[in-house]
Coordinates of C-alpha atoms and ligand atoms in Angstrom, one line a residue:
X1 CA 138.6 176.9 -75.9
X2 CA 135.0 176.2 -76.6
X3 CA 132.7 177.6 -78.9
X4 CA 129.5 180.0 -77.0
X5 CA 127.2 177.5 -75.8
X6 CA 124.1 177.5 -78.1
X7 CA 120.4 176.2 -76.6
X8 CA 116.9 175.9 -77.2
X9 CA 114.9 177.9 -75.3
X10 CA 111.4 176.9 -75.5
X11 CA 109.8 180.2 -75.4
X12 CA 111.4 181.7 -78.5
X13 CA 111.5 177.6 -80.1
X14 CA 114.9 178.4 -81.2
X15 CA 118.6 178.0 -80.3
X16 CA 120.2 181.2 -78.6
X17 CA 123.5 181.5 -77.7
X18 CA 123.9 181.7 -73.7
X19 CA 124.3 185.0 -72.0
X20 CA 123.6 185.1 -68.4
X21 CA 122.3 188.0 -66.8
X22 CA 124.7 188.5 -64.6
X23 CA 127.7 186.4 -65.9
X24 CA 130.0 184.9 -64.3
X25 CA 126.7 183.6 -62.0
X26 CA 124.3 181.9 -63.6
X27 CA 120.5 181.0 -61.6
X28 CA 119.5 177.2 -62.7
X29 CA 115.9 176.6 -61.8
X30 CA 114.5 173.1 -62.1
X31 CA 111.3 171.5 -61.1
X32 CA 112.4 168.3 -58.4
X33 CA 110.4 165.5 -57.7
X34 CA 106.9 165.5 -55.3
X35 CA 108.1 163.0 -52.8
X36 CA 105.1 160.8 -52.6
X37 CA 106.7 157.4 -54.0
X38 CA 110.0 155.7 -55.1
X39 CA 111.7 157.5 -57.6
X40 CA 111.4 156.0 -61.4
X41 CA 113.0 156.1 -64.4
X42 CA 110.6 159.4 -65.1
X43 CA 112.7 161.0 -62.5
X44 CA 116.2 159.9 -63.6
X45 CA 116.4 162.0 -67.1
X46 CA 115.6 165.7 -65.9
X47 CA 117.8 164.7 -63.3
X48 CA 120.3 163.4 -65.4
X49 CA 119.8 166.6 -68.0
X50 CA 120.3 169.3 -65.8
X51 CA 123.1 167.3 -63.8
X52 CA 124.9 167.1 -67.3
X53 CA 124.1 171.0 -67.8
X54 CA 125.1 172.2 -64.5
X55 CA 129.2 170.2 -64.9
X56 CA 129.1 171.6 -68.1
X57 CA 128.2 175.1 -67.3
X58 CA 130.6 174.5 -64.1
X59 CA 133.2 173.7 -66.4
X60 CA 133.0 176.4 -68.4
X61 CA 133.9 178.7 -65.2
X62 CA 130.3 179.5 -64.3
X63 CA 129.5 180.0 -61.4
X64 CA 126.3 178.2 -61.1
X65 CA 123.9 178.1 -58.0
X66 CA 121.7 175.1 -58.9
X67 CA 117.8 175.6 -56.6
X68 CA 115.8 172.1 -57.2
X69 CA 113.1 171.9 -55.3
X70 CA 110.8 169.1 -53.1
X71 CA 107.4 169.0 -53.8
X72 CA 106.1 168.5 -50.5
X73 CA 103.0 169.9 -50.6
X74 CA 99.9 171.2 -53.2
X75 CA 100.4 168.6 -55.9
X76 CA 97.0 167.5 -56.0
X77 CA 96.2 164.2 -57.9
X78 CA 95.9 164.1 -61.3
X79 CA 97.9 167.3 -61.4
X80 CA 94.1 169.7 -61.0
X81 CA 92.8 171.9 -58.1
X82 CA 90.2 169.0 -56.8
X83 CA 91.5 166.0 -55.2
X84 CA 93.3 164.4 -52.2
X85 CA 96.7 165.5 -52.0
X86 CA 99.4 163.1 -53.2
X87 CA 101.6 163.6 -50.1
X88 CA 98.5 163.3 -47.7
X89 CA 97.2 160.0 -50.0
X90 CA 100.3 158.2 -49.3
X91 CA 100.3 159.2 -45.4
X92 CA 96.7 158.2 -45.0
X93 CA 97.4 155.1 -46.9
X94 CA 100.3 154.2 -44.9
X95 CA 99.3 155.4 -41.7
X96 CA 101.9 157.5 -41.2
X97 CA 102.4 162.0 -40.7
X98 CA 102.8 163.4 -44.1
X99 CA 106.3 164.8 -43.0
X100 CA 107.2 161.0 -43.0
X101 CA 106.4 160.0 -45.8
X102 CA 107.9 163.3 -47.6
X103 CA 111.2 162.6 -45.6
X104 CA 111.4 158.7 -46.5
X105 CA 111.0 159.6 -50.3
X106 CA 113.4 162.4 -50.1
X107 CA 115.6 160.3 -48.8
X108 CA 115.4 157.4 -51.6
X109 CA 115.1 160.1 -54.4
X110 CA 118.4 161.6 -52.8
X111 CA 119.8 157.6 -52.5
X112 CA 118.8 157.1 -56.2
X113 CA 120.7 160.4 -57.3
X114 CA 123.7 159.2 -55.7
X115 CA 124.1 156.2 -57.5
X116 CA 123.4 157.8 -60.8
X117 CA 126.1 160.1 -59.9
X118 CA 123.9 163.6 -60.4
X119 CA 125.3 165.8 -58.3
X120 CA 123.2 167.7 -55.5
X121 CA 122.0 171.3 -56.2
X122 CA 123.6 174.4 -54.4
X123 CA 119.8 174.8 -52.7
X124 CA 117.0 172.5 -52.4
X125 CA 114.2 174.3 -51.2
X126 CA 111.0 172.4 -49.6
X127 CA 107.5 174.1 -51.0
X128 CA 106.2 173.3 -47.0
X129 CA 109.2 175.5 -45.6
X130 CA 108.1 178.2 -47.8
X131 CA 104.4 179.0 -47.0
X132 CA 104.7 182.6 -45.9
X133 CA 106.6 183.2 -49.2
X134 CA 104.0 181.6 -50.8
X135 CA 100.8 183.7 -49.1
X136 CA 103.1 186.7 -50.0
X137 CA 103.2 186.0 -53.6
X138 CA 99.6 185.9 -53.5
X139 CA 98.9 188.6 -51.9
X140 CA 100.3 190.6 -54.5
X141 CA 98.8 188.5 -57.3
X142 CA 95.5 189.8 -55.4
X143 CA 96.8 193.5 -54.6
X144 CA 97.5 193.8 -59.0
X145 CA 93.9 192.8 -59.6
X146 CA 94.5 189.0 -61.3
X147 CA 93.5 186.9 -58.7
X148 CA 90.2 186.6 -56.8
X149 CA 88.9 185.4 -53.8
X150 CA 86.2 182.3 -53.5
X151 CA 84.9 180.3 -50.8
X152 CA 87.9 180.9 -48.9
X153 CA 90.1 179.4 -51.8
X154 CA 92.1 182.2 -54.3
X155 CA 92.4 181.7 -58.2
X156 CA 94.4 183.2 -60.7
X157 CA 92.0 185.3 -63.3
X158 CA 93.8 183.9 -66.5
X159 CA 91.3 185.8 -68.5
X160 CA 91.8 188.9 -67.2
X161 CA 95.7 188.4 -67.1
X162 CA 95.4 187.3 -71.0
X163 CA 93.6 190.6 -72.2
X164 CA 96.8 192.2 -71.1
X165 CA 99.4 188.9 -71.7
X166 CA 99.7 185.8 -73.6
X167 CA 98.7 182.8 -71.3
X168 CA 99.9 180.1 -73.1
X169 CA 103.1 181.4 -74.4
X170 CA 105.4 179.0 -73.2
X171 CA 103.5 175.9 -74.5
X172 CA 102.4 177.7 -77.6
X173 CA 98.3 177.6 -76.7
X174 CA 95.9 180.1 -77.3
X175 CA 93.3 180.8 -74.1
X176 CA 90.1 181.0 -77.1
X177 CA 91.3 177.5 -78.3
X178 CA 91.4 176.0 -75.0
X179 CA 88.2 177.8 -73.4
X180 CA 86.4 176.2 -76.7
X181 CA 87.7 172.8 -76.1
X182 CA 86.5 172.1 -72.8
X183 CA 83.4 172.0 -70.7
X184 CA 81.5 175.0 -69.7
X185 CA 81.4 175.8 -65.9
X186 CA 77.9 175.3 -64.5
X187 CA 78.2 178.5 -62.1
X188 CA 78.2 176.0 -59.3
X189 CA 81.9 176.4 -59.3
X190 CA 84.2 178.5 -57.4
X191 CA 86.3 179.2 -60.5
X192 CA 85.1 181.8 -63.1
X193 CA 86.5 180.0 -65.4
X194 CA 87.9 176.6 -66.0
X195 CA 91.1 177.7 -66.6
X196 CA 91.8 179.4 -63.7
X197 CA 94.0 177.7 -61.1
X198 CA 94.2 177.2 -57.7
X199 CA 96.9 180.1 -55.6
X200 CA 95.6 179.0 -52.2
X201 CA 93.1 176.4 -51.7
X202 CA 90.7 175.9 -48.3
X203 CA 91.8 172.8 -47.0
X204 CA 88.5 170.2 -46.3
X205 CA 88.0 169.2 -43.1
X206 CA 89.4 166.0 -43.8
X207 CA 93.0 167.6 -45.7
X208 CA 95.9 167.3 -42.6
X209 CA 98.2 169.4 -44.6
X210 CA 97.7 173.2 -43.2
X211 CA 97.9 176.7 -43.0
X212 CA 96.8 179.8 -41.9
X213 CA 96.2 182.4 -44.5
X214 CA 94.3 185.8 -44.8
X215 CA 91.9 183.6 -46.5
X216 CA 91.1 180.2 -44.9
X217 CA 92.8 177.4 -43.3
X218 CA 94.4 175.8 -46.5
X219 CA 97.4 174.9 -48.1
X220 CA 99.4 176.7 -51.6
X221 CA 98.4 175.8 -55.3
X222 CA 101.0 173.5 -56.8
X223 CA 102.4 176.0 -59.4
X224 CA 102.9 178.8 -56.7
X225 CA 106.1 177.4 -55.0
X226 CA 108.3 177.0 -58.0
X227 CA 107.7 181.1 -58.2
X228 CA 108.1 181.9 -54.8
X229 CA 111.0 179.7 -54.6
X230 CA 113.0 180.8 -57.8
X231 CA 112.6 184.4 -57.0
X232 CA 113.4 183.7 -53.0
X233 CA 116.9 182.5 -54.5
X234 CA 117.5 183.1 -57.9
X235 CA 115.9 186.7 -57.7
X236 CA 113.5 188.3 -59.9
X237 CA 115.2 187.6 -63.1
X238 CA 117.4 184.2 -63.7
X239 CA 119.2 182.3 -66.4
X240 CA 117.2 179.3 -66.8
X241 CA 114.4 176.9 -65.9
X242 CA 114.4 173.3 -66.6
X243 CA 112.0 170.4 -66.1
X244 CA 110.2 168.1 -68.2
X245 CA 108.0 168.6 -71.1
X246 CA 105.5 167.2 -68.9
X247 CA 105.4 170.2 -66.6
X248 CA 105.5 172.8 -69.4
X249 CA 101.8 172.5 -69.5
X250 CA 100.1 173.5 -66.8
X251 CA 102.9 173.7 -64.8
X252 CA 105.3 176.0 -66.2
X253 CA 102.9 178.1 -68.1
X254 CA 101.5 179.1 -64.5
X255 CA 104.1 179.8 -63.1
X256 CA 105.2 182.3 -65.7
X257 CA 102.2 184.2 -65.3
X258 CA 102.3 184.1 -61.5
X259 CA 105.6 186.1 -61.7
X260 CA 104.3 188.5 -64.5
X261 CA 101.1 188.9 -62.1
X262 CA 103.0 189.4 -59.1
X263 CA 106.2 191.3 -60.6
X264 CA 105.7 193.3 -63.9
X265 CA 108.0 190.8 -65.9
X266 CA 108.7 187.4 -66.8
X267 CA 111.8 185.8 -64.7
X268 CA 113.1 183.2 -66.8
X269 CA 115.4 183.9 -69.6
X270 CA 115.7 180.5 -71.0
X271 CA 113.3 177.8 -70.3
X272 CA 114.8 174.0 -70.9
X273 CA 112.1 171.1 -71.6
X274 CA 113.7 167.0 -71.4
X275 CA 111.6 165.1 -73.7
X276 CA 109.6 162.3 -72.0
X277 CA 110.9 158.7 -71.6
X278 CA 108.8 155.6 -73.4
X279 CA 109.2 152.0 -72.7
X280 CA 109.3 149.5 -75.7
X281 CA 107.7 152.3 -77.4
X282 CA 105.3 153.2 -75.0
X283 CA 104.5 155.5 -72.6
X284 CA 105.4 154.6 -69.4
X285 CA 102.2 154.2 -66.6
X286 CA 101.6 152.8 -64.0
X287 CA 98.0 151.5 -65.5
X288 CA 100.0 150.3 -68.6
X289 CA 101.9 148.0 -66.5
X290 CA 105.4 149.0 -67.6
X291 CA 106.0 151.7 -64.6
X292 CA 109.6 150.7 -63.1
X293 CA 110.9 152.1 -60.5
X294 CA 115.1 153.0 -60.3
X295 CA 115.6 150.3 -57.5
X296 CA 113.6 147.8 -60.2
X297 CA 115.9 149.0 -62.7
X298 CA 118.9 148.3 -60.6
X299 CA 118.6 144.7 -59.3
X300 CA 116.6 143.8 -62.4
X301 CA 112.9 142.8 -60.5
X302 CA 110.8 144.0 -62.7
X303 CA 109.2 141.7 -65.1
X304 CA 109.9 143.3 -68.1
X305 CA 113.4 143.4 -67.8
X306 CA 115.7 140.4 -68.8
X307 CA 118.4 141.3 -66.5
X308 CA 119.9 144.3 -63.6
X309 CA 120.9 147.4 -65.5
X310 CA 123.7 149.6 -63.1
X311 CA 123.1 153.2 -62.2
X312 CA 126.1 153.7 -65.0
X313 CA 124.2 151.8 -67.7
X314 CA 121.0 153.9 -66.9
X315 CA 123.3 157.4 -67.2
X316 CA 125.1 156.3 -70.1
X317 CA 122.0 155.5 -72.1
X318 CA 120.1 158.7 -71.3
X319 CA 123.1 160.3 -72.2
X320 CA 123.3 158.4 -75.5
X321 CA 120.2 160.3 -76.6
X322 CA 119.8 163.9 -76.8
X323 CA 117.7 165.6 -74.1
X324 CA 114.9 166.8 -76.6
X325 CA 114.3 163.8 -78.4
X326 CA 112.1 160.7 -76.8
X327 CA 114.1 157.7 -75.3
X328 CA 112.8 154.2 -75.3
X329 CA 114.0 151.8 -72.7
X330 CA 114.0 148.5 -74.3
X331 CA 116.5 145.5 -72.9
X332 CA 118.3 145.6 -76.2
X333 CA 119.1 149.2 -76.4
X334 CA 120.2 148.9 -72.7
X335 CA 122.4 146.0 -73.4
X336 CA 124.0 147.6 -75.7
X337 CA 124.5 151.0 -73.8
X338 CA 126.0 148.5 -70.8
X339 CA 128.2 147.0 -73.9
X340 CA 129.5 150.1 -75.1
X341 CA 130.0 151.8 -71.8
X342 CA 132.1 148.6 -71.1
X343 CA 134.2 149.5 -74.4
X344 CA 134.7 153.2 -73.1
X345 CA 136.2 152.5 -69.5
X346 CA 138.5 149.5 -71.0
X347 CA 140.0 152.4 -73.6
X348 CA 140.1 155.0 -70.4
X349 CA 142.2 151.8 -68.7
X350 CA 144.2 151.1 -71.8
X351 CA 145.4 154.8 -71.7
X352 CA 147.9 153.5 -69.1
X353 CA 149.1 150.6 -71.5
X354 CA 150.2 152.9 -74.4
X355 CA 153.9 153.4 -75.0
X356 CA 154.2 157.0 -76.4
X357 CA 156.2 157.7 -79.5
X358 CA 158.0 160.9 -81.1
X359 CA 155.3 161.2 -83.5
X360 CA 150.9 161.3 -83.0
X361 CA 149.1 160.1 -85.9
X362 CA 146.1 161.1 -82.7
X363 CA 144.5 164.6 -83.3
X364 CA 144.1 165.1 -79.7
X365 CA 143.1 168.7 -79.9
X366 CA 141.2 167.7 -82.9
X367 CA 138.7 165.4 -80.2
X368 CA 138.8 167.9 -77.6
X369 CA 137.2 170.8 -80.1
X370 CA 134.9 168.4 -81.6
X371 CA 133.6 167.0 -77.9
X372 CA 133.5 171.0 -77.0
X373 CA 131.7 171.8 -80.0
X374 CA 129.0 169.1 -79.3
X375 CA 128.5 170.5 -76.2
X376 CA 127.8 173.8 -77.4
X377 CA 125.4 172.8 -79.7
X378 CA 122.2 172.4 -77.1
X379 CA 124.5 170.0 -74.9
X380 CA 124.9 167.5 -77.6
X381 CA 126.0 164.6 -75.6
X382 CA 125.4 161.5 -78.3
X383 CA 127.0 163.3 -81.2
X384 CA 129.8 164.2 -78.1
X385 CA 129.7 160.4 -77.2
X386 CA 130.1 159.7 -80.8
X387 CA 133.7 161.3 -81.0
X388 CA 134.4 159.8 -77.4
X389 CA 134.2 156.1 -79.7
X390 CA 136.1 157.3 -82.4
X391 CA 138.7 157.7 -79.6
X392 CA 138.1 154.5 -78.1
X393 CA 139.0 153.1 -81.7
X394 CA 142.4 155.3 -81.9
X395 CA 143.5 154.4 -78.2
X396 CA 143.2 150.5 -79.6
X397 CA 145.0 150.8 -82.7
X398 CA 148.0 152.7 -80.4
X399 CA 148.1 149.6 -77.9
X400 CA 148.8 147.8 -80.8
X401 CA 151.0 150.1 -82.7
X402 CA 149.1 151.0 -86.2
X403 CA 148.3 154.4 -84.5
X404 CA 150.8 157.1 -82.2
X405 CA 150.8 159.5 -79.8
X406 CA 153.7 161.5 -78.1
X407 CA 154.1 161.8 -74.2
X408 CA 152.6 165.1 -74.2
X409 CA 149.7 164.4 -76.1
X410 CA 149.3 161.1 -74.3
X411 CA 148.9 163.4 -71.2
X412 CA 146.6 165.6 -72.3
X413 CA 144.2 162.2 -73.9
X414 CA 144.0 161.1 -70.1
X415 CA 143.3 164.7 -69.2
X416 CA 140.4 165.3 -71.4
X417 CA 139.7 161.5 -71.1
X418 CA 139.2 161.8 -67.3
X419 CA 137.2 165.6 -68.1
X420 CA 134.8 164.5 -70.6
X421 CA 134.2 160.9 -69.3
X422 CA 134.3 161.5 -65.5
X423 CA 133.7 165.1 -65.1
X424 CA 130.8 166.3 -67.8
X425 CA 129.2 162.9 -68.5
X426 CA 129.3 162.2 -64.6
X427 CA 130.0 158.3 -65.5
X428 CA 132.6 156.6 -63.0
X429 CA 133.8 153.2 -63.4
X430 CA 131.8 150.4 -61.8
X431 CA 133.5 147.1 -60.6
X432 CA 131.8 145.2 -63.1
X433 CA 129.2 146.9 -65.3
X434 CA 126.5 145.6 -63.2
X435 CA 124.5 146.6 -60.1
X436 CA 125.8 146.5 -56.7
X437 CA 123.4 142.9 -56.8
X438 CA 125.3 141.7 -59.8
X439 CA 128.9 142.7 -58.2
X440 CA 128.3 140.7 -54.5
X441 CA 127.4 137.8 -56.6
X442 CA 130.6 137.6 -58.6
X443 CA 132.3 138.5 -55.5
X444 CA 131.4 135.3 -53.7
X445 CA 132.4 133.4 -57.0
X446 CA 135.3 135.1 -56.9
X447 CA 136.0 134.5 -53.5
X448 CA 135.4 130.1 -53.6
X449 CA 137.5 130.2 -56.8
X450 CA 140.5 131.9 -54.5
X451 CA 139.9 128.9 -52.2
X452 CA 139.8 126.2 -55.1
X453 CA 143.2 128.2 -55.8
X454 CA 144.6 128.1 -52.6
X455 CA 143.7 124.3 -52.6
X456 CA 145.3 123.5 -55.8
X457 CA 148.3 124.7 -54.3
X458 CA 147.9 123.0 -51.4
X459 CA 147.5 120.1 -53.8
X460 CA 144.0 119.3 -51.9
X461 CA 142.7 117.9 -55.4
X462 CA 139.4 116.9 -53.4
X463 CA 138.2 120.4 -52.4
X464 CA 139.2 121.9 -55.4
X465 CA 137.3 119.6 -57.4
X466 CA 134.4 119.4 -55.6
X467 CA 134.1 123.4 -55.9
X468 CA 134.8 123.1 -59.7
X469 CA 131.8 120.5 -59.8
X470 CA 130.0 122.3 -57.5
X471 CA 129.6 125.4 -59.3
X472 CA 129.4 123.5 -62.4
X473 CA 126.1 121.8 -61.4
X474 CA 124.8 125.9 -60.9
X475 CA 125.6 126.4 -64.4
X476 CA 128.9 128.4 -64.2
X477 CA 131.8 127.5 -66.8
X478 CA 135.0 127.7 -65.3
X479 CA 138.3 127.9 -67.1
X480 CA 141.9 127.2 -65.4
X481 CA 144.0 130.1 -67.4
X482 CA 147.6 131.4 -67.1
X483 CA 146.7 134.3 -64.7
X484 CA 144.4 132.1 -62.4
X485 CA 141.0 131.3 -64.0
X486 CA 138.0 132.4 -65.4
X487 CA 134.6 132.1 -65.2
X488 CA 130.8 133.0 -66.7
X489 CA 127.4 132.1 -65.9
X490 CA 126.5 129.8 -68.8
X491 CA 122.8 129.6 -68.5
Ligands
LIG501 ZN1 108.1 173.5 -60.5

């Protein structure tokens, strides 16, 4: 069996071995997307992360209930208490209610998921469906004297909360440091202090998204509905929180406080951070240019890729990396992750071709500790990935007899081969490695070089020629083998 699972939290910035509060449940938190726009490679690796921690956890006879959430509402641009709305931006833009545009994006963010095979939370809560929870919290942030009231609009007091508590704990900041580094407040502001955020905001005459409240007409701060929503359905303490190291800053950190405000005690007992995602070594933007979208990714549109990459290609890749190290997209690296995710469902196939012996020169429970023990280690999944090669190597040398296997063991290599491949990782096979774009198009060559076939047999040399010559001119190279034929796109 496997080993405790060991992970970093990112409050303590050291590995601790799992124990949930209430085992066997386990409360996963993580921050979902703000549905304002079509979801981008940004959004695929927390998904992917937490997908990968929830099978595991799962499979480990957990019972997890998994909340994501849908930013609907509050997440004002640039991620600061002044601003349009991003939700209300889009809808104005686009001439359309804001609950349209939240449901269209849900519903490609939820498309997108699919085809990357992460699997849908147990809840996923909507911060607009959540308001009186949210005006709740609040209130008691008021009632234990750390927020205040202004101009209709309530702020959290971080200075007041940090005389009795560490703002800034999460992220490792200090509130002197940051007060020093940043502009004064001219008193014409409603904060007392620049570091205070936003718990309920008056909506301007112009905002559409809004509320009643005790205090104005307005809408939630962004940071409030991840803690009314955690402690709605995960309670007042849970397991873990993940999201992006983006959100741990201001994101996270508030939230923290806002349950220590409101309840006496922090909530979260682990908090999980994905390391951001660069492209050819930068930062992805969409100023910079290089800001691709998962449907981009998919049929290969956007200019800076050479070619489509499939949902699987995508998975396998951010897998390929571990969760708290930086990625880079680059075509290269991609082509390769295609290549070698290629090279593990051939060996998963080839299972079916080996001819067991009464001897195994295969370790098989030798691979299945060392893919368990990867996981353990902080959900290790390219060390894991690692050991799943140095299988794929051993299945090939069975096939052609310099390595063996016995029935049994043979069983129990599809077993864990089907567990680690299909059930952690979340990969599934794809008709051809490519996009749904890339498999309709080798379908219809497919299907004229059946009729050349059928031709030939009909010995109606002229059509079969003329589709050989045909597809020719387009640049395909077709071959006549034993089996049928063959074919590739030789430009
Ligand atoms: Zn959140």
């Amino acid at each position: 069996m496997a080993n405790k699972f060991v992970l970093y939290n990112t409050l303590s910035r050291s590995k601790e071995v799992f124990e949930p509060i209430f085992s066997p449940n386990v409360g996963l938190y993580v921050c979902g997307p703000t549905v304002y726009g079509d979801p981008h490679l940004g959004h695929a690796r927390p998904a992917i992360t937490f997908d990968l921690l929830f099978r595991y956890l799962t499979n480990l006879g957990y019972k997890v209930r998994y909340v994501r959430n849908i930013t609907d509402v509050g997440h004002l641009e640039n991620d600061a208490d002044e601003g349009e709305d991003k939700i209300a931006q889009k809808a104005r833009l686009e001439k359309l209610e804001p609950m349209e545009v939240v449901q269209y994006y849900t519903n490609r963010y939820h498309k997108m998921m699919d085809a990357l095979n992460v699997l849908p939370p147990s809840i996923e809560p909507h911060a607009s469906g959540h308001i009186i929870e949210q005006i709740d919290f609040v209130k008691t942030i008021l009632e234990k004297g750390l927020a205040y009231e202004s101009e209709g609009s309530v702020y959290f007091d971080v200075e007041k909360y940090n005389q009795s508590h560490h703002y800034g704990k999460l992220s490792g900041r200090v509130l002197d440091d940051l007060l020093n580094s940043t502009r004064k407040l001219d008193g014409q502001d409603e904060k007392r202090n620049p570091f205070d955020f936003a718990l309920w905001k008056k909506a301007s005459p112009s905002h559409i998204m809004r509320w009643n409240s005790p205090w104005s007409v307005g809408f939630p701060g962004w940071h409030l509905e991840c803690s009314a929503m955690g402690t709605k359905y995960l309670g007042e303490r849970f397991d873990i929180h993940g999201g992006g190291m983006d959100l741990q800053f201001p994101h996270h950190e508030c939230e923290l406080a806002q349950n220590v405000a409101a309840l006496g005690h922090e909530s979260v007992k682990y908090w999980m951070h994905n390391n951001m995602i660069t492209i050819n070594g930068q930062k992805m933007g969409k100023s910079l240019g290089n800001f691709i979208n998962l449907s981009q990714m998919f049929d290969g549109s956007h200019p800076l890729l050479v070619q489509p990459y499939s949902p699987m290609t995508i998975r396998f890749f951010i897998l390929q990396a571990h969760y708290r190290s930086t990625l880079d997209f680059s075509n290269d690296a991609l082509i390769a992750a295609e290549k070698g995710l290629d090279r593990l469902f051939e060996a998963h196939r080839n299972l079916a071709k080996i001819v067991p012996s009464a001897q195994s020169s295969i370790d098989v429970e030798g691979f299945s500790q060392k893919c368990y023990d990867a996981l353990a280690d902080d959900l290790n999944s390219p060390i894991m990935i690692a050991h799943l090669f140095d299988m794929v190597r051993q299945i090939n040398s069975a096939i052609d007899g310099s390595a063996t296997i016995t029935a049994v063991g043979l069983t129990e290599l599809k077993r864990l081969m089907n567990l680690f491949l299909n059930d952690i990782l979340g990969l599934k096979p794809e008709a051809t490695g490519r996009s749904k774009n890339a498999d309709a198009f080798a379908g219809a060559v497919n299907l004229l070089l059946e009729i050349r076939q059928e031709a030939k047999l009909k010995k109606d040399w002229a059509t079969s020629d003329l589709i050989r010559d045909k597809l020719k001119a387009l640049g395909f190279d077709v071959k006549d083998t034993k089996e049928g034929y063959d074919w590739k796109l030789s430009i």
